[in-house]
mmCIF file of C-alpha atoms in Angstrom:
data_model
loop_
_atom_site.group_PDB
_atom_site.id
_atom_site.type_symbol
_atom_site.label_atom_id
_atom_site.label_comp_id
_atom_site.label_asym_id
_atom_site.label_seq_id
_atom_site.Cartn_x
_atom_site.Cartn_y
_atom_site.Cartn_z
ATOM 1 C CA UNK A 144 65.090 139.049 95.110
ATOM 2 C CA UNK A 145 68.580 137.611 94.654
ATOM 3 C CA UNK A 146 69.365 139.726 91.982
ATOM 4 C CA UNK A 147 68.382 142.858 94.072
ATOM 5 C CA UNK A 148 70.550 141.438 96.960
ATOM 6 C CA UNK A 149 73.594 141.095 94.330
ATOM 7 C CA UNK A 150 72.912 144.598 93.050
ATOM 8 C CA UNK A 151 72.594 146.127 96.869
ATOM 9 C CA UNK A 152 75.880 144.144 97.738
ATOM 10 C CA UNK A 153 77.940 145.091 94.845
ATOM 11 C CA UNK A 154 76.929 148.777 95.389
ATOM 12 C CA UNK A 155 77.788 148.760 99.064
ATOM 13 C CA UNK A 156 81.159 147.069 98.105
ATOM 14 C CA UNK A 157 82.025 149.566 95.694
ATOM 15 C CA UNK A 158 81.019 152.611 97.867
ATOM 16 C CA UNK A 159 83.814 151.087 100.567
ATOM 17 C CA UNK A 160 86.804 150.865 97.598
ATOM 18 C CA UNK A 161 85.921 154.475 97.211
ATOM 19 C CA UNK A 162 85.938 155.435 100.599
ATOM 20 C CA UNK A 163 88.876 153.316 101.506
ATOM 21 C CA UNK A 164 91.189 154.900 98.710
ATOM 22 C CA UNK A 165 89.933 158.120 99.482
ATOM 23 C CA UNK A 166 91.326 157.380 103.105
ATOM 24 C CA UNK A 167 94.631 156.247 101.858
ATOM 25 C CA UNK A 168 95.702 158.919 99.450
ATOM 26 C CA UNK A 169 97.358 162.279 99.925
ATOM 27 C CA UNK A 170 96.499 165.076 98.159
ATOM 28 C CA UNK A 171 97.751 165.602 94.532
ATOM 29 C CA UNK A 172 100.693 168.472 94.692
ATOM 30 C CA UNK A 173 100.151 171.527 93.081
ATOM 31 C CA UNK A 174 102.738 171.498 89.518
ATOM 32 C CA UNK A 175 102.264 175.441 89.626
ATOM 33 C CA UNK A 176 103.175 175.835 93.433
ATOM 34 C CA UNK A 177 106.953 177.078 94.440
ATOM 35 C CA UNK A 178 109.587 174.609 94.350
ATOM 36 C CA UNK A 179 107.230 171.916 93.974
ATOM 37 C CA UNK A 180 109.071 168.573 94.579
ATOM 38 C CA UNK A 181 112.118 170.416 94.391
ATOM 39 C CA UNK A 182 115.104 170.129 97.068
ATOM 40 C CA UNK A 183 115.394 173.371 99.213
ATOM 41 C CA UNK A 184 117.823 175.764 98.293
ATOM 42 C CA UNK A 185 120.072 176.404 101.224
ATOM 43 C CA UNK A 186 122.842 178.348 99.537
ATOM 44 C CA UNK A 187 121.965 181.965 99.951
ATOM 45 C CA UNK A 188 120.764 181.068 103.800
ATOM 46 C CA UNK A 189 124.442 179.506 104.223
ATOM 47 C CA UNK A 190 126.588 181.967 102.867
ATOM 48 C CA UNK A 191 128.645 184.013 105.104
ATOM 49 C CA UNK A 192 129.027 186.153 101.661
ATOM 50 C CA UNK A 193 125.601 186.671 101.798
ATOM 51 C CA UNK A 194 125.495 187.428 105.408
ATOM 52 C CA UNK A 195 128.615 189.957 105.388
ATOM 53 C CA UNK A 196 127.103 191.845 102.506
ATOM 54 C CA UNK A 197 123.713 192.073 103.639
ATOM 55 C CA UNK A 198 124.683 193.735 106.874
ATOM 56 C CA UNK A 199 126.866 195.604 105.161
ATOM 57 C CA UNK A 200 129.887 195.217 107.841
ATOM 58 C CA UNK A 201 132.709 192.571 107.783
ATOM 59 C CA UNK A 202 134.277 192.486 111.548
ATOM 60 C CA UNK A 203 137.662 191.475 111.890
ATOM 61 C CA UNK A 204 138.889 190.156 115.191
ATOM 62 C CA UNK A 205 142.530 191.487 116.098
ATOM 63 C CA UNK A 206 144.653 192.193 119.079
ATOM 64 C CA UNK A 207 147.253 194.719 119.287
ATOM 65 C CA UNK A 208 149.860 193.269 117.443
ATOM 66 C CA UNK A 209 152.234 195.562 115.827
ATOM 67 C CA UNK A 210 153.376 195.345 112.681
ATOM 68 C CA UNK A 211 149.724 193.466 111.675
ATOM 69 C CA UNK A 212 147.278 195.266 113.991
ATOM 70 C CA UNK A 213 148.047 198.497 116.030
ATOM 71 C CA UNK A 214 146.668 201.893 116.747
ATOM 72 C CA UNK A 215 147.994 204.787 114.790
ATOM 73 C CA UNK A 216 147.821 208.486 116.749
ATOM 74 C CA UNK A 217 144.405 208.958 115.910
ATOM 75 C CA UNK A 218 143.258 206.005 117.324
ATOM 76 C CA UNK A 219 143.070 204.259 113.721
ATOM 77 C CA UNK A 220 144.055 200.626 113.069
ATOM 78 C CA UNK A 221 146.500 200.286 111.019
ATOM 79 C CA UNK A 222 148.996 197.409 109.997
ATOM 80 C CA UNK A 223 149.793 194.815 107.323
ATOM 81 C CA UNK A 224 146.653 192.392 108.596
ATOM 82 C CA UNK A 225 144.502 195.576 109.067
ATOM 83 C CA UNK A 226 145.328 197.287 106.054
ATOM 84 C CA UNK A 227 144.581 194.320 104.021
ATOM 85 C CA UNK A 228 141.448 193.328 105.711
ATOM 86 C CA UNK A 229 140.319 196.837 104.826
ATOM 87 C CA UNK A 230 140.947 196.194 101.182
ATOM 88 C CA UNK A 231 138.959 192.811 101.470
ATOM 89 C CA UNK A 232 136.237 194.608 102.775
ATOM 90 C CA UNK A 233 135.710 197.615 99.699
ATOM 91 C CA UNK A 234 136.178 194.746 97.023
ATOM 92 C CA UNK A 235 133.269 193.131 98.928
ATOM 93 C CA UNK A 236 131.344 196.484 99.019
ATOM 94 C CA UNK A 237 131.169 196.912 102.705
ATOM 95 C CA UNK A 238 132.628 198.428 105.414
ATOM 96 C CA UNK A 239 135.078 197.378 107.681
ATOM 97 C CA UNK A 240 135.004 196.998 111.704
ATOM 98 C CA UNK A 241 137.986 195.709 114.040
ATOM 99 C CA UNK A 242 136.723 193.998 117.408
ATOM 100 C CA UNK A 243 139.784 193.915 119.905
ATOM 101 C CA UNK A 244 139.003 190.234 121.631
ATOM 102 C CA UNK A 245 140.833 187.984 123.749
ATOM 103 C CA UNK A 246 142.771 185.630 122.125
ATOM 104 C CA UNK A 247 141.687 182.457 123.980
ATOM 105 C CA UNK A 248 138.496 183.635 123.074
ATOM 106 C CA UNK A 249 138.774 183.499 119.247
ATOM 107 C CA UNK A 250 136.626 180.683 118.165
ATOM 108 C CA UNK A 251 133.832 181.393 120.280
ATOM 109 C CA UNK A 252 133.475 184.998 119.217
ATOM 110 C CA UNK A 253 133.410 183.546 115.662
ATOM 111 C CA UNK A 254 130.738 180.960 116.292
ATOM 112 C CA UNK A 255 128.750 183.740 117.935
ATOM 113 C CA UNK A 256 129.084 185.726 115.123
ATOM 114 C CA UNK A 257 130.334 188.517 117.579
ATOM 115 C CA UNK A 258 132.905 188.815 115.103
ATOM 116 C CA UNK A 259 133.286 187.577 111.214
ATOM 117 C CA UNK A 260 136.644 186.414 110.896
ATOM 118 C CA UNK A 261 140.194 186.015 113.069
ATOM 119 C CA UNK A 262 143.067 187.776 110.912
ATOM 120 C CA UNK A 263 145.458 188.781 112.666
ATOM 121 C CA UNK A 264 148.822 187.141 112.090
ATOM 122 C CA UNK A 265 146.930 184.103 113.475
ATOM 123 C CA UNK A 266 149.166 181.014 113.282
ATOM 124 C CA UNK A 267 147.413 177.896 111.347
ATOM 125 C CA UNK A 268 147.942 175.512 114.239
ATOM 126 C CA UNK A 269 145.550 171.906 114.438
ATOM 127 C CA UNK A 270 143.401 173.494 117.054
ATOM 128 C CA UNK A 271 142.726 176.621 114.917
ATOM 129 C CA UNK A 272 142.191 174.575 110.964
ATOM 130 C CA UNK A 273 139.872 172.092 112.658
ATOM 131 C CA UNK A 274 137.818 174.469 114.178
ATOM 132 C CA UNK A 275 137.797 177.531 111.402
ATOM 133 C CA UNK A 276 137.423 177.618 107.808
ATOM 134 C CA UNK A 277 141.090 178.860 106.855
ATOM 135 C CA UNK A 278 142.286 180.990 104.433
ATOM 136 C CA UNK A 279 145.504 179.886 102.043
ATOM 137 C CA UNK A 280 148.885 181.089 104.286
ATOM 138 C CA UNK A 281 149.874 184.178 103.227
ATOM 139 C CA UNK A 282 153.190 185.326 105.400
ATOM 140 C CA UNK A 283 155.837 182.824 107.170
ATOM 141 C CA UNK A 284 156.850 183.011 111.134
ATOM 142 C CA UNK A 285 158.152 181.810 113.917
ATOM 143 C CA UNK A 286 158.154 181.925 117.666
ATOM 144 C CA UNK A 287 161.334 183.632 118.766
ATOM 145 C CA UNK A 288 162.716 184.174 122.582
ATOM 146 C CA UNK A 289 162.952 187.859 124.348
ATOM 147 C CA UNK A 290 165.024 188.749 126.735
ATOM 148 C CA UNK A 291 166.798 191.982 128.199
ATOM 149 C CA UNK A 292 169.702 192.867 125.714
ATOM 150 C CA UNK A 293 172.298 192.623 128.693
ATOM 151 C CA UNK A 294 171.888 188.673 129.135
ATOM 152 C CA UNK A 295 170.997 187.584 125.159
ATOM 153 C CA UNK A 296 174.694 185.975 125.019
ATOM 154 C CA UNK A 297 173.155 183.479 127.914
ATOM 155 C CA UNK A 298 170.343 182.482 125.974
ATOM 156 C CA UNK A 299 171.180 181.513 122.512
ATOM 157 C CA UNK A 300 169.884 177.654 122.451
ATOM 158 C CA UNK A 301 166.621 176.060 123.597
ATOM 159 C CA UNK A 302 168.450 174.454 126.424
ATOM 160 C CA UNK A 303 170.061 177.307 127.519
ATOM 161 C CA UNK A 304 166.316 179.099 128.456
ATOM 162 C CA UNK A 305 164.941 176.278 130.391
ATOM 163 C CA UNK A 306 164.873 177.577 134.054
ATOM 164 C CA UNK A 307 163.428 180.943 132.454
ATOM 165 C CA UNK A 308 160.044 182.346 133.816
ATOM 166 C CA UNK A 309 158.537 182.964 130.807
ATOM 167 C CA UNK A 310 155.808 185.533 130.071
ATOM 168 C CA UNK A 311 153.219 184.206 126.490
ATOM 169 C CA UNK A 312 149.725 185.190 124.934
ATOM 170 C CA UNK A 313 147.238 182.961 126.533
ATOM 171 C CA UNK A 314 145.645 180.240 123.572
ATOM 172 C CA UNK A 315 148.442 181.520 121.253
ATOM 173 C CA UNK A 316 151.300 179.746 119.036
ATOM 174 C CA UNK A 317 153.918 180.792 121.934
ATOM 175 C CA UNK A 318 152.083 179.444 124.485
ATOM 176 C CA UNK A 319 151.669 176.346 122.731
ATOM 177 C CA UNK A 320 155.363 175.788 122.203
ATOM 178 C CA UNK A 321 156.841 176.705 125.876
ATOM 179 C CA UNK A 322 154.031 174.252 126.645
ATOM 180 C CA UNK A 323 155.347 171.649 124.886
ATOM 181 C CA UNK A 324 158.955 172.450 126.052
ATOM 182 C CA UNK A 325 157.592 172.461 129.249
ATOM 183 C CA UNK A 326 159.046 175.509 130.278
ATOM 184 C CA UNK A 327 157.364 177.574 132.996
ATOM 185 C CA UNK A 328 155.033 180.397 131.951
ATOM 186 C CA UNK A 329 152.762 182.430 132.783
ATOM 187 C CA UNK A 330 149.926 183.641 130.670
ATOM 188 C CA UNK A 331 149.405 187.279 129.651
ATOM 189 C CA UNK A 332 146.311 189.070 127.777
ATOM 190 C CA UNK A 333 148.410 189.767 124.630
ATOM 191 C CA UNK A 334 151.640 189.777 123.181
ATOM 192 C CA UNK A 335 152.087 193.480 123.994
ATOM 193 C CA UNK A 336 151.836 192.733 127.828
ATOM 194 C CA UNK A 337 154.450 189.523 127.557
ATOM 195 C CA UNK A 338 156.994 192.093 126.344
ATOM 196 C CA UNK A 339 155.820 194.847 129.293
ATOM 197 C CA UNK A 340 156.097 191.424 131.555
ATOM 198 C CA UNK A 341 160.292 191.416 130.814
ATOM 199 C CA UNK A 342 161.040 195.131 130.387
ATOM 200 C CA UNK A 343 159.166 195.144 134.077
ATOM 201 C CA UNK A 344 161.465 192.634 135.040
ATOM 202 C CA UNK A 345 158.356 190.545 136.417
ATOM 203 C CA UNK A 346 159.266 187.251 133.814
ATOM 204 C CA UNK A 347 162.511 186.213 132.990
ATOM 205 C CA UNK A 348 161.589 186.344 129.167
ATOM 206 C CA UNK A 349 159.023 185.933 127.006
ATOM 207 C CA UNK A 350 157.643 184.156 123.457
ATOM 208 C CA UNK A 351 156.203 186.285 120.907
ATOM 209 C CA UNK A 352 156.026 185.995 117.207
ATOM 210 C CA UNK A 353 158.840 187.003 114.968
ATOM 211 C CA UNK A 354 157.264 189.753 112.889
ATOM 212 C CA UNK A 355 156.291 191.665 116.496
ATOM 213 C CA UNK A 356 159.644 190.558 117.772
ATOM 214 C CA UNK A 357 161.304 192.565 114.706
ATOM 215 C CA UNK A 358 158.799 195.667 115.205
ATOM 216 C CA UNK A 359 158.960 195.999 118.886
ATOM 217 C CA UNK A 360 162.175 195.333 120.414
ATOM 218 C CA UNK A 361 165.726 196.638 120.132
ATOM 219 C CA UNK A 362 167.222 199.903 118.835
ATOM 220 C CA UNK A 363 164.751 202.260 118.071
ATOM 221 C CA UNK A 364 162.063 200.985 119.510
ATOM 222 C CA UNK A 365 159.938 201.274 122.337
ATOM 223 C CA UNK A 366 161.675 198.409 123.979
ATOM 224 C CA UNK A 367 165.219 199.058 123.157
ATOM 225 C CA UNK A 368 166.897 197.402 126.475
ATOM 226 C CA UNK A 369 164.796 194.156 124.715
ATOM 227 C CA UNK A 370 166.491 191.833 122.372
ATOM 228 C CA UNK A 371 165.136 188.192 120.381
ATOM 229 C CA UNK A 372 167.281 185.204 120.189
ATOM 230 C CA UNK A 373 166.106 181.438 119.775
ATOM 231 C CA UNK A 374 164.497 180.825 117.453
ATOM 232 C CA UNK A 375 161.709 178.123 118.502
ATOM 233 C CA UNK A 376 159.907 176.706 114.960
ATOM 234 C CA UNK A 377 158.573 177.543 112.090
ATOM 235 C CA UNK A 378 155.240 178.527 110.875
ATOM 236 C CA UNK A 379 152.515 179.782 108.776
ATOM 237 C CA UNK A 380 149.893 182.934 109.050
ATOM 238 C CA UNK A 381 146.452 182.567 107.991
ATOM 239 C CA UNK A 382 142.428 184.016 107.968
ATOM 240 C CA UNK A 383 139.958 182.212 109.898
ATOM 241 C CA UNK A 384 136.513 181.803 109.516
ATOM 242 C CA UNK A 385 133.470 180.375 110.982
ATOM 243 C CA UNK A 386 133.946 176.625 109.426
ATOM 244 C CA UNK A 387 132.221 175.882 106.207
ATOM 245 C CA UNK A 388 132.351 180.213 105.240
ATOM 246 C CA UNK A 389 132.815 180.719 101.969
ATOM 247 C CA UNK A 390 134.619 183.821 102.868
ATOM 248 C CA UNK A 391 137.629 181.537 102.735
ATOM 249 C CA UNK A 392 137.522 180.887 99.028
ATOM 250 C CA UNK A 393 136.649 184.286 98.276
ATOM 251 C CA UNK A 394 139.559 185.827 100.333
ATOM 252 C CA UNK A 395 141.779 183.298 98.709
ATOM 253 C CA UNK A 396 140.474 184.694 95.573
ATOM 254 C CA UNK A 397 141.521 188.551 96.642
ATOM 255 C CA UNK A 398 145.316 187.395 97.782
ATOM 256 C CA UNK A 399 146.181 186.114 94.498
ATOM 257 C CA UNK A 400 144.573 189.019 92.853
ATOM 258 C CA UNK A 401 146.661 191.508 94.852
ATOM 259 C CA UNK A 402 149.826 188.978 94.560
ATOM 260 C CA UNK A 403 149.151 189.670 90.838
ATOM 261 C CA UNK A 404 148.742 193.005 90.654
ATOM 262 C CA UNK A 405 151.746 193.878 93.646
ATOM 263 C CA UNK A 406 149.232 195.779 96.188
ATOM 264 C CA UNK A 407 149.755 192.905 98.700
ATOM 265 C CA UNK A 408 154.075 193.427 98.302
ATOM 266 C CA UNK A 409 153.202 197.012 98.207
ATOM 267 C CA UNK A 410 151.488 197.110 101.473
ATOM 268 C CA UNK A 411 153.786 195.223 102.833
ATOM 269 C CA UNK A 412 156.887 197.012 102.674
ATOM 270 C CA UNK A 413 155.306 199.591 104.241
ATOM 271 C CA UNK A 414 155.364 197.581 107.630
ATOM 272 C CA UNK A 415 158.603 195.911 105.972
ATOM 273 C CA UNK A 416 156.807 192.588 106.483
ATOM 274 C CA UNK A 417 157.429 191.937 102.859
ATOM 275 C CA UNK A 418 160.196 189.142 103.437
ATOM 276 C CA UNK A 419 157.732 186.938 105.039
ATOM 277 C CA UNK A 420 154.966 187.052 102.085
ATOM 278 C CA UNK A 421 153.897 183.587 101.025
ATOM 279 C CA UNK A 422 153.160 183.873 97.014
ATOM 280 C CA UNK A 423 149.707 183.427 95.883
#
């Protein structure tokens, strides 16, 4: 009898290891299944390579900004940015599209994805590095003053313009600087209307970047009775994208290919922006 018991006990006991490490084990993984016990690959899903090539379409915020971005007679834009961007865009094998946005607007149409990238001589300011992935500078600028032609001789220093109503791009590098001056201001839509805002008479002057500044105003141009005179810093153009893109690295990678080759120099003497190239 006690050897039965023994026997029925030691069964029982070993029935309950059984069960108990049955209970307490996960399934064996399958070797043959896909990525088994390998890290997820998030590359492809994070590229904005990926992304632009897959749709097919790499959109390019601008503003009309003459000699970068404008409008030629057939309603085509044209420019040093635009041109360039184009170029991007075939050695990427897609097409190009330019969104017209609001400037302030910028960073939110990027994270949106409304548009795939801000070029369009966009000054690399702290606000605009910390919040997009940026592209290598590629042209030199500054913020210059306008003013009708008949008064420039009043304005030639910073101090000089400081009871000036000024008319400035809302979110843009002009803004920021009569800001900091504190000058008064008023913001505008775009450049284009800051310069409409003095030749109206309606602001006392206005703060636009140097590269319009030489394009737009003075003899033969559509703002002849318009003239530029302080000059209020120094600066640096580049392309933004959404932050982390690897678009960045891969444009960086086209602007010292065309640096080599001399399409970038060529393109821009045709909007005689070629002064202001950066070498890449």
């Amino acid at each position: 009898m006690k050897t039965k018991k023994f026997l029925s006990l030691l069964l029982a006991g070993t029935m309950c290891a059984t069960l108990l490490a049955g209970c307490g084990s996960k399934p064996a993984e399958d070797a043959t299944a896909p990525d088994a016990g390998q890290p997820e690959d998030t590359t492809a899903a994070d590229s904005d390579l990926a992304y632009i090539k897959d749709k097919g379409t790499l959109v390019v915020g601008i503003t009309d900004f003459k000699p970068m971005d404008y409008k030629d007679d057939s309603g085509n834009w044209i420019g040093f940015d635009a041109d360039m961007a184009t170029a991007f865009a075939e050695s990427l094998g897609v097409k190009v599209e330019f969104s017209e946005i609001n400037w302030d607007n910028k960073i939110m149409e990027l994270e949106g994805k409304t548009i795939d990238c801000v070029w369009n001589g966009m000054t690399l300011t702290d606000e605009v590095t910390s919040s997009m992935e940026c592209s290598k500078p590629y042209c030199n600028n500054a913020q210059v003053v306008v003013v009708p032609a008949d008064k420039a001789d009043q304005y030639q220093t910073v101090e000089s313009c400081k009871d000036l109503n000024f008319a400035v791009e809302s979110g843009s590098a002009g803004e920021a600087e009569v800001s900091a001056l504190g000058y008064n201001y008023t913001p505008v839509t775009a450049q284009a209307d800051a310069l409409m805002e003095v030749a109206a008479g309606t602001s006392d002057a206005a703060v636009i970047d140097s590269l319009m500044a030489a394009a737009m105003v003075g003899e033969g141009t559509s703002y002849a009775n318009l003239t530029y005179t302080v000059g209020l810093n120094s600066e640096e153009y580049g392309v933004g994208f959404r932050k982390g893109s690897d678009l960045a690295a891969a444009l960086n990678d086209f602007f010292a290919a065309s640096y080599a080759d001399g399409s970038i120099q060529k393109t821009a003497e045709t909007y005689s922006v070629q002064a202001m190239l950066i070498e890449q």
